[in-house]
PDB file of C-alpha atoms in Angstrom:
ATOM      1  CA  UNK A 735     115.718 138.910  79.974  1.00  0.00           C
ATOM      2  CA  UNK A 736     112.531 139.674  81.879  1.00  0.00           C
ATOM      3  CA  UNK A 737     110.617 137.342  79.565  1.00  0.00           C
ATOM      4  CA  UNK A 738     112.935 134.457  80.421  1.00  0.00           C
ATOM      5  CA  UNK A 739     112.388 135.037  84.165  1.00  0.00           C
ATOM      6  CA  UNK A 740     108.608 135.005  83.611  1.00  0.00           C
ATOM      7  CA  UNK A 741     108.923 131.641  81.856  1.00  0.00           C
ATOM      8  CA  UNK A 742     110.905 130.215  84.713  1.00  0.00           C
ATOM      9  CA  UNK A 743     108.304 131.457  87.130  1.00  0.00           C
ATOM     10  CA  UNK A 744     105.599 129.777  85.042  1.00  0.00           C
ATOM     11  CA  UNK A 745     107.464 126.483  85.041  1.00  0.00           C
ATOM     12  CA  UNK A 746     107.972 126.625  88.807  1.00  0.00           C
ATOM     13  CA  UNK A 747     104.303 127.449  89.299  1.00  0.00           C
ATOM     14  CA  UNK A 748     103.345 124.369  87.275  1.00  0.00           C
ATOM     15  CA  UNK A 749     105.658 122.209  89.394  1.00  0.00           C
ATOM     16  CA  UNK A 750     104.146 123.695  92.566  1.00  0.00           C
ATOM     17  CA  UNK A 751     100.633 122.947  91.258  1.00  0.00           C
ATOM     18  CA  UNK A 752     101.656 119.378  90.460  1.00  0.00           C
ATOM     19  CA  UNK A 753     103.138 118.936  93.951  1.00  0.00           C
ATOM     20  CA  UNK A 754     100.162 120.576  95.689  1.00  0.00           C
ATOM     21  CA  UNK A 755      97.700 117.834  94.694  1.00  0.00           C
ATOM     22  CA  UNK A 756     100.033 115.050  95.888  1.00  0.00           C
ATOM     23  CA  UNK A 757      98.942 113.211  99.033  1.00  0.00           C
ATOM     24  CA  UNK A 758     101.683 111.983 101.394  1.00  0.00           C
ATOM     25  CA  UNK A 759     101.216 109.167 103.907  1.00  0.00           C
ATOM     26  CA  UNK A 760     103.715 108.048 106.501  1.00  0.00           C
ATOM     27  CA  UNK A 761     103.580 104.254 106.734  1.00  0.00           C
ATOM     28  CA  UNK A 762     106.356 103.366 109.148  1.00  0.00           C
ATOM     29  CA  UNK A 763     109.116 104.920 111.246  1.00  0.00           C
ATOM     30  CA  UNK A 764     111.856 102.712 112.606  1.00  0.00           C
ATOM     31  CA  UNK A 765     114.496 103.723 115.143  1.00  0.00           C
ATOM     32  CA  UNK A 766     117.809 102.128 114.253  1.00  0.00           C
ATOM     33  CA  UNK A 767     120.963 102.145 116.360  1.00  0.00           C
ATOM     34  CA  UNK A 768     124.605 101.969 115.332  1.00  0.00           C
ATOM     35  CA  UNK A 769     127.010 100.915 118.066  1.00  0.00           C
ATOM     36  CA  UNK A 770     130.045 103.197 118.046  1.00  0.00           C
ATOM     37  CA  UNK A 771     133.023 103.670 120.354  1.00  0.00           C
ATOM     38  CA  UNK A 772     131.152 105.960 122.763  1.00  0.00           C
ATOM     39  CA  UNK A 773     127.933 103.930 122.894  1.00  0.00           C
ATOM     40  CA  UNK A 774     124.945 103.842 120.561  1.00  0.00           C
ATOM     41  CA  UNK A 775     124.096 106.357 117.871  1.00  0.00           C
ATOM     42  CA  UNK A 776     120.381 106.471 117.037  1.00  0.00           C
ATOM     43  CA  UNK A 777     118.891 107.387 113.704  1.00  0.00           C
ATOM     44  CA  UNK A 778     115.448 107.045 112.153  1.00  0.00           C
ATOM     45  CA  UNK A 779     114.230 105.297 109.009  1.00  0.00           C
ATOM     46  CA  UNK A 780     110.945 106.433 107.414  1.00  0.00           C
ATOM     47  CA  UNK A 781     108.759 104.749 104.791  1.00  0.00           C
ATOM     48  CA  UNK A 782     106.518 107.170 102.861  1.00  0.00           C
ATOM     49  CA  UNK A 783     103.812 106.689 100.222  1.00  0.00           C
ATOM     50  CA  UNK A 784     102.896 109.557  97.869  1.00  0.00           C
ATOM     51  CA  UNK A 785     100.193 109.710  95.209  1.00  0.00           C
ATOM     52  CA  UNK A 786      97.925 112.083  93.316  1.00  0.00           C
ATOM     53  CA  UNK A 787      94.760 109.955  93.870  1.00  0.00           C
ATOM     54  CA  UNK A 788      94.324 109.879  90.076  1.00  0.00           C
ATOM     55  CA  UNK A 789      96.325 106.781  89.185  1.00  0.00           C
ATOM     56  CA  UNK A 790      99.900 107.708  90.177  1.00  0.00           C
ATOM     57  CA  UNK A 791     101.646 106.410  93.295  1.00  0.00           C
ATOM     58  CA  UNK A 792     105.188 105.990  94.602  1.00  0.00           C
ATOM     59  CA  UNK A 793     107.054 104.969  97.732  1.00  0.00           C
ATOM     60  CA  UNK A 794     110.328 106.020  99.284  1.00  0.00           C
ATOM     61  CA  UNK A 795     112.645 105.169 102.148  1.00  0.00           C
ATOM     62  CA  UNK A 796     114.786 107.718 103.985  1.00  0.00           C
ATOM     63  CA  UNK A 797     117.202 107.589 106.927  1.00  0.00           C
ATOM     64  CA  UNK A 798     118.477 110.481 109.029  1.00  0.00           C
ATOM     65  CA  UNK A 799     119.408 111.450 112.590  1.00  0.00           C
ATOM     66  CA  UNK A 800     116.110 113.339 112.995  1.00  0.00           C
ATOM     67  CA  UNK A 801     112.576 112.163 112.117  1.00  0.00           C
ATOM     68  CA  UNK A 802     111.548 115.206 109.973  1.00  0.00           C
ATOM     69  CA  UNK A 803     114.688 114.894 107.850  1.00  0.00           C
ATOM     70  CA  UNK A 804     114.089 111.156 107.344  1.00  0.00           C
ATOM     71  CA  UNK A 805     110.490 111.894 106.269  1.00  0.00           C
ATOM     72  CA  UNK A 806     111.677 114.600 103.845  1.00  0.00           C
ATOM     73  CA  UNK A 807     114.223 112.252 102.233  1.00  0.00           C
ATOM     74  CA  UNK A 808     111.644 109.450 101.920  1.00  0.00           C
ATOM     75  CA  UNK A 809     109.097 111.833 100.370  1.00  0.00           C
ATOM     76  CA  UNK A 810     111.603 113.094  97.784  1.00  0.00           C
ATOM     77  CA  UNK A 811     112.524 109.536  96.797  1.00  0.00           C
ATOM     78  CA  UNK A 812     108.839 108.562  96.583  1.00  0.00           C
ATOM     79  CA  UNK A 813     108.080 111.474  94.221  1.00  0.00           C
ATOM     80  CA  UNK A 814     110.940 110.392  91.934  1.00  0.00           C
ATOM     81  CA  UNK A 815     109.767 106.779  91.735  1.00  0.00           C
ATOM     82  CA  UNK A 816     106.048 107.291  91.024  1.00  0.00           C
ATOM     83  CA  UNK A 817     104.335 104.809  88.701  1.00  0.00           C
ATOM     84  CA  UNK A 818     101.084 105.137  86.757  1.00  0.00           C
ATOM     85  CA  UNK A 819      98.402 102.488  87.253  1.00  0.00           C
ATOM     86  CA  UNK A 820      95.401 102.299  84.870  1.00  0.00           C
ATOM     87  CA  UNK A 821      92.106 102.525  86.781  1.00  0.00           C
ATOM     88  CA  UNK A 822      88.659 101.417  85.640  1.00  0.00           C
ATOM     89  CA  UNK A 823      86.103 104.235  85.852  1.00  0.00           C
ATOM     90  CA  UNK A 824      88.653 106.099  88.042  1.00  0.00           C
ATOM     91  CA  UNK A 825      87.516 104.061  91.055  1.00  0.00           C
ATOM     92  CA  UNK A 826      88.788 100.453  90.888  1.00  0.00           C
ATOM     93  CA  UNK A 827      91.326  98.159  89.222  1.00  0.00           C
ATOM     94  CA  UNK A 828      90.765  96.553  85.823  1.00  0.00           C
ATOM     95  CA  UNK A 829      91.462  93.015  87.034  1.00  0.00           C
ATOM     96  CA  UNK A 830      92.684  90.959  89.973  1.00  0.00           C
ATOM     97  CA  UNK A 831      96.391  90.763  90.684  1.00  0.00           C
ATOM     98  CA  UNK A 832      98.989  89.116  92.889  1.00  0.00           C
ATOM     99  CA  UNK A 833     102.293  90.513  94.044  1.00  0.00           C
ATOM    100  CA  UNK A 834     105.229  89.087  95.919  1.00  0.00           C
ATOM    101  CA  UNK A 835     108.356  90.598  97.428  1.00  0.00           C
ATOM    102  CA  UNK A 836     110.466  88.459  99.722  1.00  0.00           C
ATOM    103  CA  UNK A 837     108.093  86.724 102.130  1.00  0.00           C
ATOM    104  CA  UNK A 838     105.400  89.378 101.597  1.00  0.00           C
ATOM    105  CA  UNK A 839     102.534  88.216  99.369  1.00  0.00           C
ATOM    106  CA  UNK A 840      99.490  90.325  98.504  1.00  0.00           C
ATOM    107  CA  UNK A 841      96.340  89.837  96.464  1.00  0.00           C
ATOM    108  CA  UNK A 842      94.235  92.727  95.090  1.00  0.00           C
ATOM    109  CA  UNK A 843      90.785  92.364  93.516  1.00  0.00           C
ATOM    110  CA  UNK A 844      88.574  94.837  91.697  1.00  0.00           C
ATOM    111  CA  UNK A 845      85.251  95.464  93.429  1.00  0.00           C
ATOM    112  CA  UNK A 846      81.773  96.822  92.593  1.00  0.00           C
ATOM    113  CA  UNK A 847      80.812 100.422  93.478  1.00  0.00           C
ATOM    114  CA  UNK A 848      80.225 101.069  97.167  1.00  0.00           C
ATOM    115  CA  UNK A 849      82.652  98.422  98.405  1.00  0.00           C
ATOM    116  CA  UNK A 850      85.286 100.862  99.682  1.00  0.00           C
ATOM    117  CA  UNK A 851      88.954 100.087 100.337  1.00  0.00           C
ATOM    118  CA  UNK A 852      89.070  96.764 102.165  1.00  0.00           C
ATOM    119  CA  UNK A 853      92.759  96.392 102.940  1.00  0.00           C
ATOM    120  CA  UNK A 854      94.910  96.845 105.999  1.00  0.00           C
ATOM    121  CA  UNK A 855      98.068  98.620 107.027  1.00  0.00           C
ATOM    122  CA  UNK A 856     100.602  99.579 104.356  1.00  0.00           C
ATOM    123  CA  UNK A 857      98.442  98.134 101.549  1.00  0.00           C
ATOM    124  CA  UNK A 858      95.617 100.489 102.476  1.00  0.00           C
ATOM    125  CA  UNK A 859      97.949 103.508 102.385  1.00  0.00           C
ATOM    126  CA  UNK A 860      99.153 102.571  98.871  1.00  0.00           C
ATOM    127  CA  UNK A 861      95.645 101.985  97.506  1.00  0.00           C
ATOM    128  CA  UNK A 862      94.196 105.178  99.042  1.00  0.00           C
ATOM    129  CA  UNK A 863      96.990 107.411  97.705  1.00  0.00           C
ATOM    130  CA  UNK A 864      96.585 105.731  94.309  1.00  0.00           C
ATOM    131  CA  UNK A 865      92.973 106.909  94.225  1.00  0.00           C
ATOM    132  CA  UNK A 866      91.216 103.539  94.263  1.00  0.00           C
ATOM    133  CA  UNK A 867      87.796 103.749  95.944  1.00  0.00           C
ATOM    134  CA  UNK A 868      86.582 100.146  95.572  1.00  0.00           C
ATOM    135  CA  UNK A 869      89.085  97.341  96.054  1.00  0.00           C
ATOM    136  CA  UNK A 870      89.599  94.243  98.173  1.00  0.00           C
ATOM    137  CA  UNK A 871      93.148  93.483  99.295  1.00  0.00           C
ATOM    138  CA  UNK A 872      94.558  90.559 101.240  1.00  0.00           C
ATOM    139  CA  UNK A 873      98.048  90.143 102.618  1.00  0.00           C
ATOM    140  CA  UNK A 874      99.404  86.690 103.365  1.00  0.00           C
ATOM    141  CA  UNK A 875     102.913  86.026 104.565  1.00  0.00           C
ATOM    142  CA  UNK A 876     105.208  88.666 105.991  1.00  0.00           C
ATOM    143  CA  UNK A 877     103.696  91.713 107.696  1.00  0.00           C
ATOM    144  CA  UNK A 878     106.939  93.659 107.295  1.00  0.00           C
ATOM    145  CA  UNK A 879     105.766  97.061 105.933  1.00  0.00           C
ATOM    146  CA  UNK A 880     108.636  97.326 103.431  1.00  0.00           C
ATOM    147  CA  UNK A 881     107.869  93.928 101.898  1.00  0.00           C
ATOM    148  CA  UNK A 882     104.112  94.570 101.907  1.00  0.00           C
ATOM    149  CA  UNK A 883     104.512  97.904 100.099  1.00  0.00           C
ATOM    150  CA  UNK A 884     106.868  96.434  97.503  1.00  0.00           C
ATOM    151  CA  UNK A 885     104.596  93.407  96.968  1.00  0.00           C
ATOM    152  CA  UNK A 886     101.617  95.755  96.494  1.00  0.00           C
ATOM    153  CA  UNK A 887     103.599  97.718  93.894  1.00  0.00           C
ATOM    154  CA  UNK A 888     104.461  94.485  92.081  1.00  0.00           C
ATOM    155  CA  UNK A 889     100.731  93.658  91.915  1.00  0.00           C
ATOM    156  CA  UNK A 890      99.899  97.174  90.666  1.00  0.00           C
ATOM    157  CA  UNK A 891     102.648  97.140  88.000  1.00  0.00           C
ATOM    158  CA  UNK A 892     101.022  94.023  86.512  1.00  0.00           C
ATOM    159  CA  UNK A 893      97.723  95.893  85.946  1.00  0.00           C
ATOM    160  CA  UNK A 894      96.847  96.570  82.326  1.00  0.00           C
ATOM    161  CA  UNK A 895      93.911  98.397  80.790  1.00  0.00           C
ATOM    162  CA  UNK A 896      91.809  97.047  77.894  1.00  0.00           C
ATOM    163  CA  UNK A 897      93.374  99.709  75.658  1.00  0.00           C
ATOM    164  CA  UNK A 898      96.896  98.422  76.407  1.00  0.00           C
ATOM    165  CA  UNK A 899      95.864  94.797  75.830  1.00  0.00           C
ATOM    166  CA  UNK A 900      94.084  95.713  72.561  1.00  0.00           C
ATOM    167  CA  UNK A 901      97.129  97.584  71.233  1.00  0.00           C
ATOM    168  CA  UNK A 902      99.409  94.620  72.053  1.00  0.00           C
ATOM    169  CA  UNK A 903      97.101  92.176  70.280  1.00  0.00           C
ATOM    170  CA  UNK A 904      96.316  94.487  67.378  1.00  0.00           C
ATOM    171  CA  UNK A 905      92.584  94.401  68.051  1.00  0.00           C
ATOM    172  CA  UNK A 906      89.841  96.859  68.925  1.00  0.00           C
ATOM    173  CA  UNK A 907      89.025  97.611  72.563  1.00  0.00           C
ATOM    174  CA  UNK A 908      85.471  96.296  72.093  1.00  0.00           C
ATOM    175  CA  UNK A 909      86.872  92.924  70.901  1.00  0.00           C
ATOM    176  CA  UNK A 910      89.004  92.616  74.030  1.00  0.00           C
ATOM    177  CA  UNK A 911      86.383  93.673  76.574  1.00  0.00           C
ATOM    178  CA  UNK A 912      83.500  91.521  75.364  1.00  0.00           C
ATOM    179  CA  UNK A 913      80.356  91.628  77.500  1.00  0.00           C
ATOM    180  CA  UNK A 914      80.715  92.380  81.184  1.00  0.00           C
ATOM    181  CA  UNK A 915      78.171  91.352  83.786  1.00  0.00           C
ATOM    182  CA  UNK A 916      78.099  94.860  85.297  1.00  0.00           C
ATOM    183  CA  UNK A 917      77.117  96.454  81.960  1.00  0.00           C
ATOM    184  CA  UNK A 918      80.375  98.378  81.597  1.00  0.00           C
ATOM    185  CA  UNK A 919      80.829  97.250  77.988  1.00  0.00           C
ATOM    186  CA  UNK A 920      78.175  99.495  76.490  1.00  0.00           C
ATOM    187  CA  UNK A 921      79.553 101.716  73.680  1.00  0.00           C
ATOM    188  CA  UNK A 922      79.336 104.868  75.837  1.00  0.00           C
ATOM    189  CA  UNK A 923      81.169 103.153  78.678  1.00  0.00           C
ATOM    190  CA  UNK A 924      83.868 101.736  76.363  1.00  0.00           C
ATOM    191  CA  UNK A 925      85.327 105.147  75.633  1.00  0.00           C
ATOM    192  CA  UNK A 926      85.064 106.413  79.203  1.00  0.00           C
ATOM    193  CA  UNK A 927      86.119 103.073  80.639  1.00  0.00           C
ATOM    194  CA  UNK A 928      89.576 102.778  79.110  1.00  0.00           C
ATOM    195  CA  UNK A 929      91.995 105.155  80.703  1.00  0.00           C
ATOM    196  CA  UNK A 930      95.747 104.773  80.675  1.00  0.00           C
TER     197      UNK A 930
END
């Protein structure tokens, strides 16, 4: 019986370790009012982004009467809905992408080393928690944070690594990559380059 308790403790410790390296960012808090018989009842809606800065990111929305409770609910939902995005050299995206949600349209482009995260508002929060260090993002259309976050996720879901493309086509990774201008297609870089 003691052995079983030790195992449970080990599992919980692993979950705690996994949660400890997760970065949480609050993107937006909205005060919403419901008109009831006695007047208005206020509650708060929170939009949170969570990520491990190693290629996993998620977002969540929570509503409650108090701000901390709304943030807690949004964070829990964000942790449940995390997605994995393949990164090139653990610093940028593999290719350019577009995303759209409602009237929110975003464009993300891979960038050379030293560029930094050039994106604003909710897009920046998503890309930073994802762990991207060099990327250029542009938002056109709606500036509603909910639509911008969802559009950014649509663009990120469309990302694919050379390994994924090669397996779909039944080819080798070197056949898919070809020769890059930045010299990333050298044999040593090919193995380190394809993550995900």
